[in-house]
Amino acid sequence: EKGGFEHFMLKEIYEQPKAYRDTMLGRMNPEGTKVILPELKLTNEQIKNIKNIQIVACGTAYNAGLVGRNLIESLVRIPVENDIASEYRYRSPIVTPETLVIVVSQSGETADTLAALREGHANGAHVLAITNVVGSSIAREADDVLVTLAGPEIAVASTKAYTSQIIAFGLFALYLAEVRGTQSGAEIAHILAAMQSLPEQVEAILEKKDAIKAYAEQIAKHDHLFYLGRGVDYAVAQEGSLKLKEISYIHSEAYAAGELKHGTLALIEEGVPVIAVATQEAVLEKTVSNIKEVKARGADVLAITHEEHVTDLLKSVDQAFAIPKTLPMLTAALSVVVLQLLAYYASLALGHDVDKPRNLAKSVTVE
Ligand code: BG6
């Protein structure tokens, strides 16, 4: 049942190229210039009237929503908020009939997320669910469902569901952009082409798993570490940190790279591993200055970046891992795979139960 893999988690990490392809399959025109989502009830008129979007979810699905926000805001220029489902109701969110609420849930059964969906409905919002389970409670109650086709996910630590959610957000953002006319056909085609290259780019990362394993064995000797990033890289840093904590029990924190100096820099001591996700060219120089700040305090820094920046970055970091080149808005779909493998091999090195970490359940149906 594990298809020759030692754990479900590793199998599911390796299933990501297929999950990306399946989630995109049949959802664009043959020319690749347009996203087609015939399953949506949301009308063009409704789409044109959307004033704000709230993305609500828990855990890893929440982290996918952070990437989703970046995609929607950059491509469609609609304001987006991210909410933790268990917080959403109690903060009296400003929801109107022109709000689109997007709930994200692998299982479709998470009680907090279901309650958030009902909160959206109670305020007259249209609710779109991005879920991996067609017949789930969330899928049944939502007005619209955008299914991720990741296949069953067994390991408690979510991998292919997260990345498929990112693909779904990419498709949905492009769909909104087309309807609202915020991106040209040529630009949409360009992004879709880049999305279609992602599966083989993930395969290229998987081929370099031994290098990631070696680094994981190094970090497994530490009690705590940091993940840094800006923009999408910060979103990915948060997911990488969660993954590591969930299955290796090593404490870590994800920080917006520029924020560390405003509080927690004192925790960086000699030898503390820092993983800097540095794929965003527009802010690379700023991230490099943040890397220098931690290096000056003795941190041991691994950078995850594009090949073209490796030589330069190696002047400031100890090690670098290159991911294949994609558009800045799509890097999460690649960089996170490195962090998933890192968490997996760290857990393995420490002898933990990778697929069933202590105190966690795959799906939490209590609020
Ligand atoms: C949890 C799982 O408690 O629920 C996480 O342990 C998961 O891995 C979270 O991300 C949300 O689950 P779902 O099914 O709503 O995406």
mmCIF file of C-alpha atoms and ligand atoms in Angstrom:
data_model
loop_
_atom_site.group_PDB
_atom_site.id
_atom_site.type_symbol
_atom_site.label_atom_id
_atom_site.label_comp_id
_atom_site.label_asym_id
_atom_site.label_seq_id
_atom_site.Cartn_x
_atom_site.Cartn_y
_atom_site.Cartn_z
ATOM 1 C CA GLU A 1 0.000 0.000 0.000
ATOM 2 C CA LYS A 2 2.990 2.286 0.469
ATOM 3 C CA GLY A 3 4.048 1.489 -3.092
ATOM 4 C CA GLY A 4 7.571 0.532 -2.087
ATOM 5 C CA PHE A 5 8.110 3.631 0.062
ATOM 6 C CA GLU A 6 9.072 3.331 3.700
ATOM 7 C CA HIS A 7 6.375 5.783 4.790
ATOM 8 C CA PHE A 8 3.167 7.259 3.448
ATOM 9 C CA MET A 9 4.638 10.721 3.830
ATOM 10 C CA LEU A 10 7.513 9.981 1.459
ATOM 11 C CA LYS A 11 5.127 8.322 -0.982
ATOM 12 C CA GLU A 12 2.889 11.369 -0.868
ATOM 13 C CA ILE A 13 5.822 13.737 -1.382
ATOM 14 C CA TYR A 14 6.680 11.725 -4.487
ATOM 15 C CA GLU A 15 3.080 11.803 -5.686
ATOM 16 C CA GLN A 16 3.167 15.583 -5.982
ATOM 17 C CA PRO A 17 4.028 15.791 -9.690
ATOM 18 C CA LYS A 18 0.965 13.636 -10.390
ATOM 19 C CA ALA A 19 -1.185 15.637 -7.970
ATOM 20 C CA TYR A 20 -0.217 18.887 -9.743
ATOM 21 C CA ARG A 21 -0.984 17.398 -13.154
ATOM 22 C CA ASP A 22 -4.300 15.904 -12.037
ATOM 23 C CA THR A 23 -5.406 19.153 -10.385
ATOM 24 C CA MET A 24 -4.684 21.085 -13.611
ATOM 25 C CA LEU A 25 -6.055 18.407 -15.965
ATOM 26 C CA GLY A 26 -8.970 19.579 -18.091
ATOM 27 C CA ARG A 27 -8.988 22.965 -16.381
ATOM 28 C CA MET A 28 -7.590 24.989 -19.269
ATOM 29 C CA ASN A 29 -8.428 25.459 -22.910
ATOM 30 C CA PRO A 30 -6.364 23.489 -25.462
ATOM 31 C CA GLU A 31 -4.352 26.606 -26.321
ATOM 32 C CA GLY A 32 -3.457 27.047 -22.656
ATOM 33 C CA THR A 33 -4.583 30.656 -22.665
ATOM 34 C CA LYS A 34 -7.551 30.385 -20.349
ATOM 35 C CA VAL A 35 -8.614 28.567 -17.202
ATOM 36 C CA ILE A 36 -11.884 26.661 -17.472
ATOM 37 C CA LEU A 37 -13.803 25.851 -14.314
ATOM 38 C CA PRO A 38 -17.264 24.748 -15.474
ATOM 39 C CA GLU A 39 -18.025 23.307 -12.043
ATOM 40 C CA LEU A 40 -18.304 26.775 -10.495
ATOM 41 C CA LYS A 41 -21.719 28.309 -9.904
ATOM 42 C CA LEU A 42 -20.130 31.679 -9.243
ATOM 43 C CA THR A 43 -21.277 33.879 -12.142
ATOM 44 C CA ASN A 44 -19.120 36.399 -13.992
ATOM 45 C CA GLU A 45 -21.406 39.078 -12.601
ATOM 46 C CA GLN A 46 -20.739 37.893 -9.046
ATOM 47 C CA ILE A 47 -17.009 37.736 -9.745
ATOM 48 C CA LYS A 48 -17.006 41.302 -11.011
ATOM 49 C CA ASN A 49 -18.756 42.401 -7.816
ATOM 50 C CA ILE A 50 -16.397 40.760 -5.313
ATOM 51 C CA LYS A 51 -15.127 43.443 -2.938
ATOM 52 C CA ASN A 52 -12.999 41.316 -0.648
ATOM 53 C CA ILE A 53 -11.921 37.724 -0.135
ATOM 54 C CA GLN A 54 -11.390 35.906 3.148
ATOM 55 C CA ILE A 55 -9.408 32.677 3.083
ATOM 56 C CA VAL A 56 -10.146 30.579 6.149
ATOM 57 C CA ALA A 57 -8.535 27.296 7.182
ATOM 58 C CA CYS A 58 -6.481 25.429 9.788
ATOM 59 C CA GLY A 59 -2.925 24.155 9.923
ATOM 60 C CA THR A 60 -1.285 23.389 6.637
ATOM 61 C CA ALA A 61 -4.398 24.433 4.713
ATOM 62 C CA TYR A 62 -4.091 27.856 6.374
ATOM 63 C CA ASN A 63 -0.504 28.030 5.172
ATOM 64 C CA ALA A 64 -1.622 27.198 1.624
ATOM 65 C CA GLY A 65 -4.053 30.093 1.924
ATOM 66 C CA LEU A 66 -1.134 32.458 2.568
ATOM 67 C CA VAL A 67 0.232 31.533 -0.831
ATOM 68 C CA GLY A 68 -3.284 31.798 -2.262
ATOM 69 C CA ARG A 69 -3.585 35.336 -0.998
ATOM 70 C CA ASN A 70 -0.385 36.318 -2.711
ATOM 71 C CA LEU A 71 -1.581 34.810 -6.007
ATOM 72 C CA ILE A 72 -5.002 36.476 -5.875
ATOM 73 C CA GLU A 73 -3.783 39.871 -4.770
ATOM 74 C CA SER A 74 -0.998 40.027 -7.310
ATOM 75 C CA LEU A 75 -3.065 38.769 -10.236
ATOM 76 C CA VAL A 76 -6.502 40.194 -9.464
ATOM 77 C CA ARG A 77 -5.908 43.099 -7.044
ATOM 78 C CA ILE A 78 -8.805 42.139 -4.768
ATOM 79 C CA PRO A 79 -7.998 42.580 -1.056
ATOM 80 C CA VAL A 80 -7.560 39.220 0.647
ATOM 81 C CA GLU A 81 -7.390 38.350 4.327
ATOM 82 C CA ASN A 82 -6.165 35.072 5.791
ATOM 83 C CA ASP A 83 -7.921 33.767 8.871
ATOM 84 C CA ILE A 84 -7.335 30.850 11.177
ATOM 85 C CA ALA A 85 -10.709 29.111 11.219
ATOM 86 C CA SER A 86 -10.967 28.875 15.003
ATOM 87 C CA GLU A 87 -10.408 32.640 15.254
ATOM 88 C CA TYR A 88 -12.582 33.744 12.381
ATOM 89 C CA ARG A 89 -16.022 33.735 13.979
ATOM 90 C CA TYR A 90 -14.916 35.356 17.188
ATOM 91 C CA ARG A 91 -13.302 38.396 15.634
ATOM 92 C CA SER A 92 -16.617 39.523 14.037
ATOM 93 C CA PRO A 93 -15.214 39.499 10.513
ATOM 94 C CA ILE A 94 -16.566 42.072 8.095
ATOM 95 C CA VAL A 95 -18.517 39.909 5.687
ATOM 96 C CA THR A 96 -21.019 41.213 3.139
ATOM 97 C CA PRO A 97 -22.814 39.589 0.209
ATOM 98 C CA GLU A 98 -19.914 40.915 -1.889
ATOM 99 C CA THR A 99 -17.391 38.967 0.155
ATOM 100 C CA LEU A 100 -16.096 35.704 -1.211
ATOM 101 C CA VAL A 101 -15.151 33.317 1.569
ATOM 102 C CA ILE A 102 -12.740 30.578 0.532
ATOM 103 C CA VAL A 103 -12.440 27.694 2.975
ATOM 104 C CA VAL A 104 -9.519 25.338 2.441
ATOM 105 C CA SER A 105 -9.542 21.822 3.828
ATOM 106 C CA GLN A 106 -7.892 18.620 2.708
ATOM 107 C CA SER A 107 -10.363 16.388 4.540
ATOM 108 C CA GLY A 108 -13.393 18.640 4.244
ATOM 109 C CA GLU A 109 -14.289 17.583 7.790
ATOM 110 C CA THR A 110 -12.376 19.994 10.030
ATOM 111 C CA ALA A 111 -14.898 21.311 12.554
ATOM 112 C CA ASP A 112 -13.363 24.781 12.900
ATOM 113 C CA THR A 113 -13.333 25.258 9.136
ATOM 114 C CA LEU A 114 -16.904 24.028 8.809
ATOM 115 C CA ALA A 115 -17.972 26.513 11.485
ATOM 116 C CA ALA A 116 -16.217 29.294 9.550
ATOM 117 C CA LEU A 117 -18.078 28.282 6.401
ATOM 118 C CA ARG A 118 -21.370 28.579 8.288
ATOM 119 C CA GLU A 119 -20.318 31.976 9.625
ATOM 120 C CA GLY A 120 -19.729 33.130 6.057
ATOM 121 C CA HIS A 121 -23.141 31.844 5.012
ATOM 122 C CA ALA A 122 -24.857 33.471 7.971
ATOM 123 C CA ASN A 123 -23.548 36.811 6.709
ATOM 124 C CA GLY A 124 -24.667 36.218 3.142
ATOM 125 C CA ALA A 125 -21.263 35.517 1.611
ATOM 126 C CA HIS A 126 -20.695 33.107 -1.252
ATOM 127 C CA VAL A 127 -18.500 30.291 0.034
ATOM 128 C CA LEU A 128 -16.050 28.437 -2.155
ATOM 129 C CA ALA A 129 -14.412 25.313 -0.744
ATOM 130 C CA ILE A 130 -11.042 24.073 -1.912
ATOM 131 C CA THR A 131 -11.008 20.486 -0.715
ATOM 132 C CA ASN A 132 -9.612 17.094 -1.553
ATOM 133 C CA VAL A 133 -12.742 15.133 -0.618
ATOM 134 C CA VAL A 134 -15.759 15.537 -2.894
ATOM 135 C CA GLY A 135 -18.420 14.107 -0.579
ATOM 136 C CA SER A 136 -17.157 15.793 2.594
ATOM 137 C CA SER A 137 -19.253 17.968 4.914
ATOM 138 C CA ILE A 138 -17.480 21.125 3.765
ATOM 139 C CA ALA A 139 -17.933 20.212 0.100
ATOM 140 C CA ARG A 140 -21.643 19.575 0.680
ATOM 141 C CA GLU A 141 -22.321 22.828 2.498
ATOM 142 C CA ALA A 142 -20.242 25.176 0.357
ATOM 143 C CA ASP A 143 -21.825 27.030 -2.570
ATOM 144 C CA ASP A 144 -18.954 26.049 -4.808
ATOM 145 C CA VAL A 145 -16.272 23.409 -4.672
ATOM 146 C CA LEU A 146 -12.914 23.476 -6.353
ATOM 147 C CA VAL A 147 -11.598 19.967 -5.894
ATOM 148 C CA THR A 148 -7.901 19.262 -5.520
ATOM 149 C CA LEU A 149 -7.036 15.958 -7.141
ATOM 150 C CA ALA A 150 -4.228 14.932 -4.828
ATOM 151 C CA GLY A 151 -5.690 11.472 -4.131
ATOM 152 C CA PRO A 152 -5.999 10.093 -0.600
ATOM 153 C CA GLU A 153 -3.520 11.565 1.864
ATOM 154 C CA ILE A 154 -2.724 9.201 4.736
ATOM 155 C CA ALA A 155 0.272 10.718 6.533
ATOM 156 C CA VAL A 156 -0.814 13.163 9.215
ATOM 157 C CA ALA A 157 1.702 15.732 7.959
ATOM 158 C CA SER A 158 0.128 17.146 4.828
ATOM 159 C CA THR A 159 2.273 17.435 1.713
ATOM 160 C CA LYS A 160 0.548 16.810 -1.607
ATOM 161 C CA ALA A 161 -2.722 18.311 -0.343
ATOM 162 C CA TYR A 162 -0.910 21.587 0.439
ATOM 163 C CA THR A 163 0.769 21.823 -2.936
ATOM 164 C CA SER A 164 -2.426 20.866 -4.785
ATOM 165 C CA GLN A 165 -4.183 23.662 -2.905
ATOM 166 C CA ILE A 166 -1.560 26.059 -4.249
ATOM 167 C CA ILE A 167 -2.234 24.802 -7.779
ATOM 168 C CA ALA A 168 -5.979 25.254 -7.206
ATOM 169 C CA PHE A 169 -5.382 28.816 -5.975
ATOM 170 C CA GLY A 170 -3.262 29.509 -9.054
ATOM 171 C CA LEU A 171 -6.023 28.313 -11.366
ATOM 172 C CA PHE A 172 -8.702 30.192 -9.480
ATOM 173 C CA ALA A 173 -6.693 33.435 -9.392
ATOM 174 C CA LEU A 174 -6.147 33.211 -13.149
ATOM 175 C CA TYR A 175 -9.857 32.541 -13.643
ATOM 176 C CA LEU A 176 -10.727 35.670 -11.658
ATOM 177 C CA ALA A 177 -8.095 37.648 -13.565
ATOM 178 C CA GLU A 178 -9.619 36.622 -16.885
ATOM 179 C CA VAL A 179 -13.175 37.516 -15.841
ATOM 180 C CA ARG A 180 -12.169 40.834 -14.285
ATOM 181 C CA GLY A 181 -9.748 41.647 -17.074
ATOM 182 C CA THR A 182 -6.825 42.282 -14.755
ATOM 183 C CA GLN A 183 -4.336 40.224 -16.799
ATOM 184 C CA SER A 184 -3.919 39.947 -20.555
ATOM 185 C CA GLY A 185 -4.463 36.659 -22.384
ATOM 186 C CA ALA A 186 -0.733 36.559 -23.092
ATOM 187 C CA GLU A 187 0.134 36.959 -19.419
ATOM 188 C CA ILE A 188 -2.344 34.256 -18.405
ATOM 189 C CA ALA A 189 -0.892 31.908 -21.038
ATOM 190 C CA HIS A 190 2.608 32.644 -19.764
ATOM 191 C CA ILE A 191 1.653 31.776 -16.172
ATOM 192 C CA LEU A 192 -0.241 28.643 -17.215
ATOM 193 C CA ALA A 193 2.787 27.455 -19.177
ATOM 194 C CA ALA A 194 4.944 27.962 -16.088
ATOM 195 C CA MET A 195 2.414 26.035 -13.985
ATOM 196 C CA GLN A 196 2.541 23.133 -16.417
ATOM 197 C CA SER A 197 6.310 22.913 -16.000
ATOM 198 C CA LEU A 198 6.026 22.562 -12.222
ATOM 199 C CA PRO A 199 5.531 18.752 -12.113
ATOM 200 C CA GLU A 200 8.789 17.981 -13.886
ATOM 201 C CA GLN A 201 10.544 20.649 -11.834
ATOM 202 C CA VAL A 202 9.381 18.867 -8.665
ATOM 203 C CA GLU A 203 10.794 15.656 -10.106
ATOM 204 C CA ALA A 204 14.154 17.392 -10.526
ATOM 205 C CA ILE A 205 14.087 18.372 -6.830
ATOM 206 C CA LEU A 206 13.199 14.824 -5.765
ATOM 207 C CA GLU A 207 16.266 13.567 -7.630
ATOM 208 C CA LYS A 208 18.415 15.624 -5.279
ATOM 209 C CA LYS A 209 16.927 14.110 -2.129
ATOM 210 C CA ASP A 210 20.279 12.799 -0.869
ATOM 211 C CA ALA A 211 21.630 16.319 -0.433
ATOM 212 C CA ILE A 212 18.511 17.263 1.530
ATOM 213 C CA LYS A 213 18.814 14.125 3.636
ATOM 214 C CA ALA A 214 22.408 14.972 4.531
ATOM 215 C CA TYR A 215 21.354 18.441 5.662
ATOM 216 C CA ALA A 216 18.419 17.001 7.633
ATOM 217 C CA GLU A 217 20.796 14.746 9.539
ATOM 218 C CA GLN A 218 22.776 17.843 10.450
ATOM 219 C CA ILE A 219 19.770 19.789 11.761
ATOM 220 C CA ALA A 220 18.456 16.754 13.655
ATOM 221 C CA LYS A 221 21.252 17.372 16.165
ATOM 222 C CA HIS A 222 19.816 20.766 17.111
ATOM 223 C CA ASP A 223 17.049 21.743 19.520
ATOM 224 C CA HIS A 224 15.775 24.728 17.647
ATOM 225 C CA LEU A 225 16.151 26.524 14.387
ATOM 226 C CA PHE A 226 14.766 29.325 12.284
ATOM 227 C CA TYR A 227 13.199 29.676 8.888
ATOM 228 C CA LEU A 228 13.381 33.056 7.193
ATOM 229 C CA GLY A 229 11.774 34.476 4.085
ATOM 230 C CA ARG A 230 10.046 37.467 2.569
ATOM 231 C CA GLY A 231 6.724 37.477 0.740
ATOM 232 C CA VAL A 232 5.874 34.052 -0.683
ATOM 233 C CA ASP A 233 9.109 32.778 0.813
ATOM 234 C CA TYR A 234 7.790 33.723 4.250
ATOM 235 C CA ALA A 235 4.589 31.784 3.592
ATOM 236 C CA VAL A 236 6.671 28.755 2.620
ATOM 237 C CA ALA A 237 8.911 29.248 5.646
ATOM 238 C CA GLN A 238 5.833 28.958 7.870
ATOM 239 C CA GLU A 239 4.815 25.695 6.253
ATOM 240 C CA GLY A 240 8.372 24.351 6.441
ATOM 241 C CA SER A 241 8.555 25.195 10.120
ATOM 242 C CA LEU A 242 5.190 23.570 10.839
ATOM 243 C CA LYS A 243 6.218 20.416 8.970
ATOM 244 C CA LEU A 244 9.436 20.097 10.970
ATOM 245 C CA LYS A 245 7.703 20.650 14.319
ATOM 246 C CA GLU A 246 4.888 18.228 13.506
ATOM 247 C CA ILE A 247 7.024 15.211 12.779
ATOM 248 C CA SER A 248 10.534 15.766 14.168
ATOM 249 C CA TYR A 249 9.499 17.664 17.351
ATOM 250 C CA ILE A 250 12.437 20.011 16.787
ATOM 251 C CA HIS A 251 11.380 23.492 17.788
ATOM 252 C CA SER A 252 11.501 26.026 15.013
ATOM 253 C CA GLU A 253 10.153 29.419 14.195
ATOM 254 C CA ALA A 254 9.411 31.002 10.867
ATOM 255 C CA TYR A 255 10.133 34.698 10.689
ATOM 256 C CA ALA A 256 9.576 37.344 8.077
ATOM 257 C CA ALA A 257 13.236 37.958 7.317
ATOM 258 C CA GLY A 258 13.118 41.669 8.061
ATOM 259 C CA GLU A 259 11.315 41.207 11.374
ATOM 260 C CA LEU A 260 13.931 39.187 13.219
ATOM 261 C CA LYS A 261 15.916 42.275 14.169
ATOM 262 C CA HIS A 262 12.793 43.724 15.795
ATOM 263 C CA GLY A 263 12.609 41.056 18.431
ATOM 264 C CA THR A 264 14.090 37.621 18.272
ATOM 265 C CA LEU A 265 17.574 38.112 16.940
ATOM 266 C CA ALA A 266 18.919 37.425 20.435
ATOM 267 C CA LEU A 267 17.969 33.768 19.991
ATOM 268 C CA ILE A 268 20.440 33.396 17.156
ATOM 269 C CA GLU A 269 23.582 32.000 18.704
ATOM 270 C CA GLU A 270 26.661 30.207 17.501
ATOM 271 C CA GLY A 271 25.689 27.198 15.392
ATOM 272 C CA VAL A 272 21.904 27.708 15.288
ATOM 273 C CA PRO A 273 20.692 26.499 11.898
ATOM 274 C CA VAL A 274 18.820 29.084 9.840
ATOM 275 C CA ILE A 275 17.046 28.079 6.666
ATOM 276 C CA ALA A 276 16.622 31.088 4.421
ATOM 277 C CA VAL A 277 14.087 30.698 1.642
ATOM 278 C CA ALA A 278 15.391 33.230 -0.861
ATOM 279 C CA THR A 279 13.684 32.827 -4.213
ATOM 280 C CA GLN A 280 12.099 36.260 -4.608
ATOM 281 C CA GLU A 281 14.416 38.286 -6.826
ATOM 282 C CA ALA A 282 12.661 41.572 -6.048
ATOM 283 C CA VAL A 283 13.665 41.362 -2.383
ATOM 284 C CA LEU A 284 16.760 39.200 -2.634
ATOM 285 C CA GLU A 285 19.156 41.935 -1.657
ATOM 286 C CA LYS A 286 17.114 42.713 1.461
ATOM 287 C CA THR A 287 16.998 39.044 2.403
ATOM 288 C CA VAL A 288 20.765 38.848 1.974
ATOM 289 C CA SER A 289 21.191 41.675 4.497
ATOM 290 C CA ASN A 290 18.995 39.736 6.931
ATOM 291 C CA ILE A 291 21.124 36.660 6.308
ATOM 292 C CA LYS A 292 24.204 38.700 7.151
ATOM 293 C CA GLU A 293 22.590 39.754 10.434
ATOM 294 C CA VAL A 294 22.199 36.134 11.519
ATOM 295 C CA LYS A 295 25.591 35.101 10.152
ATOM 296 C CA ALA A 296 27.186 37.830 12.255
ATOM 297 C CA ARG A 297 25.698 36.105 15.320
ATOM 298 C CA GLY A 298 27.084 32.728 14.370
ATOM 299 C CA ALA A 299 24.134 31.118 12.605
ATOM 300 C CA ASP A 300 24.709 28.262 10.212
ATOM 301 C CA VAL A 301 22.724 29.261 7.130
ATOM 302 C CA LEU A 302 21.249 27.152 4.345
ATOM 303 C CA ALA A 303 19.727 29.148 1.492
ATOM 304 C CA ILE A 304 17.075 27.787 -0.841
ATOM 305 C CA THR A 305 17.250 29.775 -4.037
ATOM 306 C CA HIS A 306 17.442 29.651 -7.811
ATOM 307 C CA GLU A 307 20.607 28.296 -9.449
ATOM 308 C CA GLU A 308 21.593 31.702 -10.835
ATOM 309 C CA HIS A 309 21.909 33.143 -7.327
ATOM 310 C CA VAL A 310 23.855 30.282 -5.735
ATOM 311 C CA THR A 311 27.359 31.630 -6.414
ATOM 312 C CA ASP A 312 26.481 35.046 -5.070
ATOM 313 C CA LEU A 313 24.614 33.753 -2.034
ATOM 314 C CA LEU A 314 27.453 31.419 -1.112
ATOM 315 C CA LYS A 315 29.428 34.543 -0.206
ATOM 316 C CA SER A 316 27.033 35.025 2.727
ATOM 317 C CA VAL A 317 25.670 31.550 3.525
ATOM 318 C CA ASP A 318 27.191 28.199 4.464
ATOM 319 C CA GLN A 319 25.231 26.028 2.037
ATOM 320 C CA ALA A 320 22.784 26.577 -0.784
ATOM 321 C CA PHE A 321 20.198 24.373 -2.417
ATOM 322 C CA ALA A 322 18.994 25.352 -5.882
ATOM 323 C CA ILE A 323 15.439 24.886 -7.086
ATOM 324 C CA PRO A 324 14.479 25.064 -10.775
ATOM 325 C CA LYS A 325 13.559 28.446 -12.165
ATOM 326 C CA THR A 326 9.897 29.423 -12.176
ATOM 327 C CA LEU A 327 7.876 32.624 -11.913
ATOM 328 C CA PRO A 328 8.235 34.387 -8.542
ATOM 329 C CA MET A 329 4.526 33.836 -7.778
ATOM 330 C CA LEU A 330 4.906 30.053 -8.249
ATOM 331 C CA THR A 331 8.077 29.298 -6.292
ATOM 332 C CA ALA A 332 6.135 27.952 -3.290
ATOM 333 C CA ALA A 333 5.151 24.897 -5.321
ATOM 334 C CA LEU A 334 8.847 24.009 -5.587
ATOM 335 C CA SER A 335 10.629 25.373 -2.529
ATOM 336 C CA VAL A 336 8.214 23.695 -0.124
ATOM 337 C CA VAL A 337 9.167 20.267 -1.488
ATOM 338 C CA VAL A 338 12.702 20.820 -0.172
ATOM 339 C CA LEU A 339 11.301 21.674 3.262
ATOM 340 C CA GLN A 340 8.962 18.661 3.255
ATOM 341 C CA LEU A 341 11.900 16.335 2.562
ATOM 342 C CA LEU A 342 13.950 18.097 5.207
ATOM 343 C CA ALA A 343 11.263 17.505 7.828
ATOM 344 C CA TYR A 344 10.818 13.918 6.698
ATOM 345 C CA TYR A 345 14.497 13.027 6.910
ATOM 346 C CA ALA A 346 14.945 14.873 10.214
ATOM 347 C CA SER A 347 12.086 12.854 11.717
ATOM 348 C CA LEU A 348 13.560 9.670 10.277
ATOM 349 C CA ALA A 349 17.016 10.469 11.672
ATOM 350 C CA LEU A 350 15.491 10.937 15.133
ATOM 351 C CA GLY A 351 13.590 7.665 14.910
ATOM 352 C CA HIS A 352 10.105 9.159 15.241
ATOM 353 C CA ASP A 353 6.876 7.777 13.853
ATOM 354 C CA VAL A 354 6.838 9.857 10.675
ATOM 355 C CA ASP A 355 3.307 9.066 9.546
ATOM 356 C CA LYS A 356 1.646 9.210 12.964
ATOM 357 C CA PRO A 357 3.249 11.955 15.026
ATOM 358 C CA ARG A 358 2.342 12.118 18.684
ATOM 359 C CA ASN A 359 -0.718 14.143 19.744
ATOM 360 C CA LEU A 360 -1.877 14.917 16.204
ATOM 361 C CA ALA A 361 -4.786 13.595 14.193
ATOM 362 C CA LYS A 362 -5.213 13.678 10.443
ATOM 363 C CA SER A 363 -8.571 15.298 10.721
ATOM 364 C CA VAL A 364 -9.935 17.147 13.743
ATOM 365 C CA THR A 365 -13.712 17.116 14.007
ATOM 366 C CA VAL A 366 -14.044 18.977 17.302
ATOM 367 C CA GLU A 367 -13.861 22.750 17.715
HETATM 368 C C1 BG6 B 1 -4.990 19.030 11.440
HETATM 369 C C2 BG6 B 1 -3.976 18.156 10.780
HETATM 370 O O1 BG6 B 1 -5.202 19.049 12.726
HETATM 371 O O2 BG6 B 1 -5.901 19.585 10.549
HETATM 372 C C3 BG6 B 1 -3.195 19.110 9.887
HETATM 373 O O3 BG6 B 1 -3.128 17.515 11.721
HETATM 374 C C4 BG6 B 1 -4.141 19.780 8.915
HETATM 375 O O4 BG6 B 1 -2.201 18.382 9.174
HETATM 376 C C5 BG6 B 1 -5.298 20.480 9.629
HETATM 377 O O5 BG6 B 1 -3.432 20.719 8.139
HETATM 378 C C6 BG6 B 1 -6.378 20.927 8.674
HETATM 379 O O6 BG6 B 1 -6.942 19.789 8.050
HETATM 380 P P1 BG6 B 1 -7.842 19.883 6.782
HETATM 381 O O7 BG6 B 1 -8.304 18.494 6.507
HETATM 382 O O8 BG6 B 1 -8.976 20.812 7.116
HETATM 383 O O9 BG6 B 1 -6.999 20.443 5.680
#
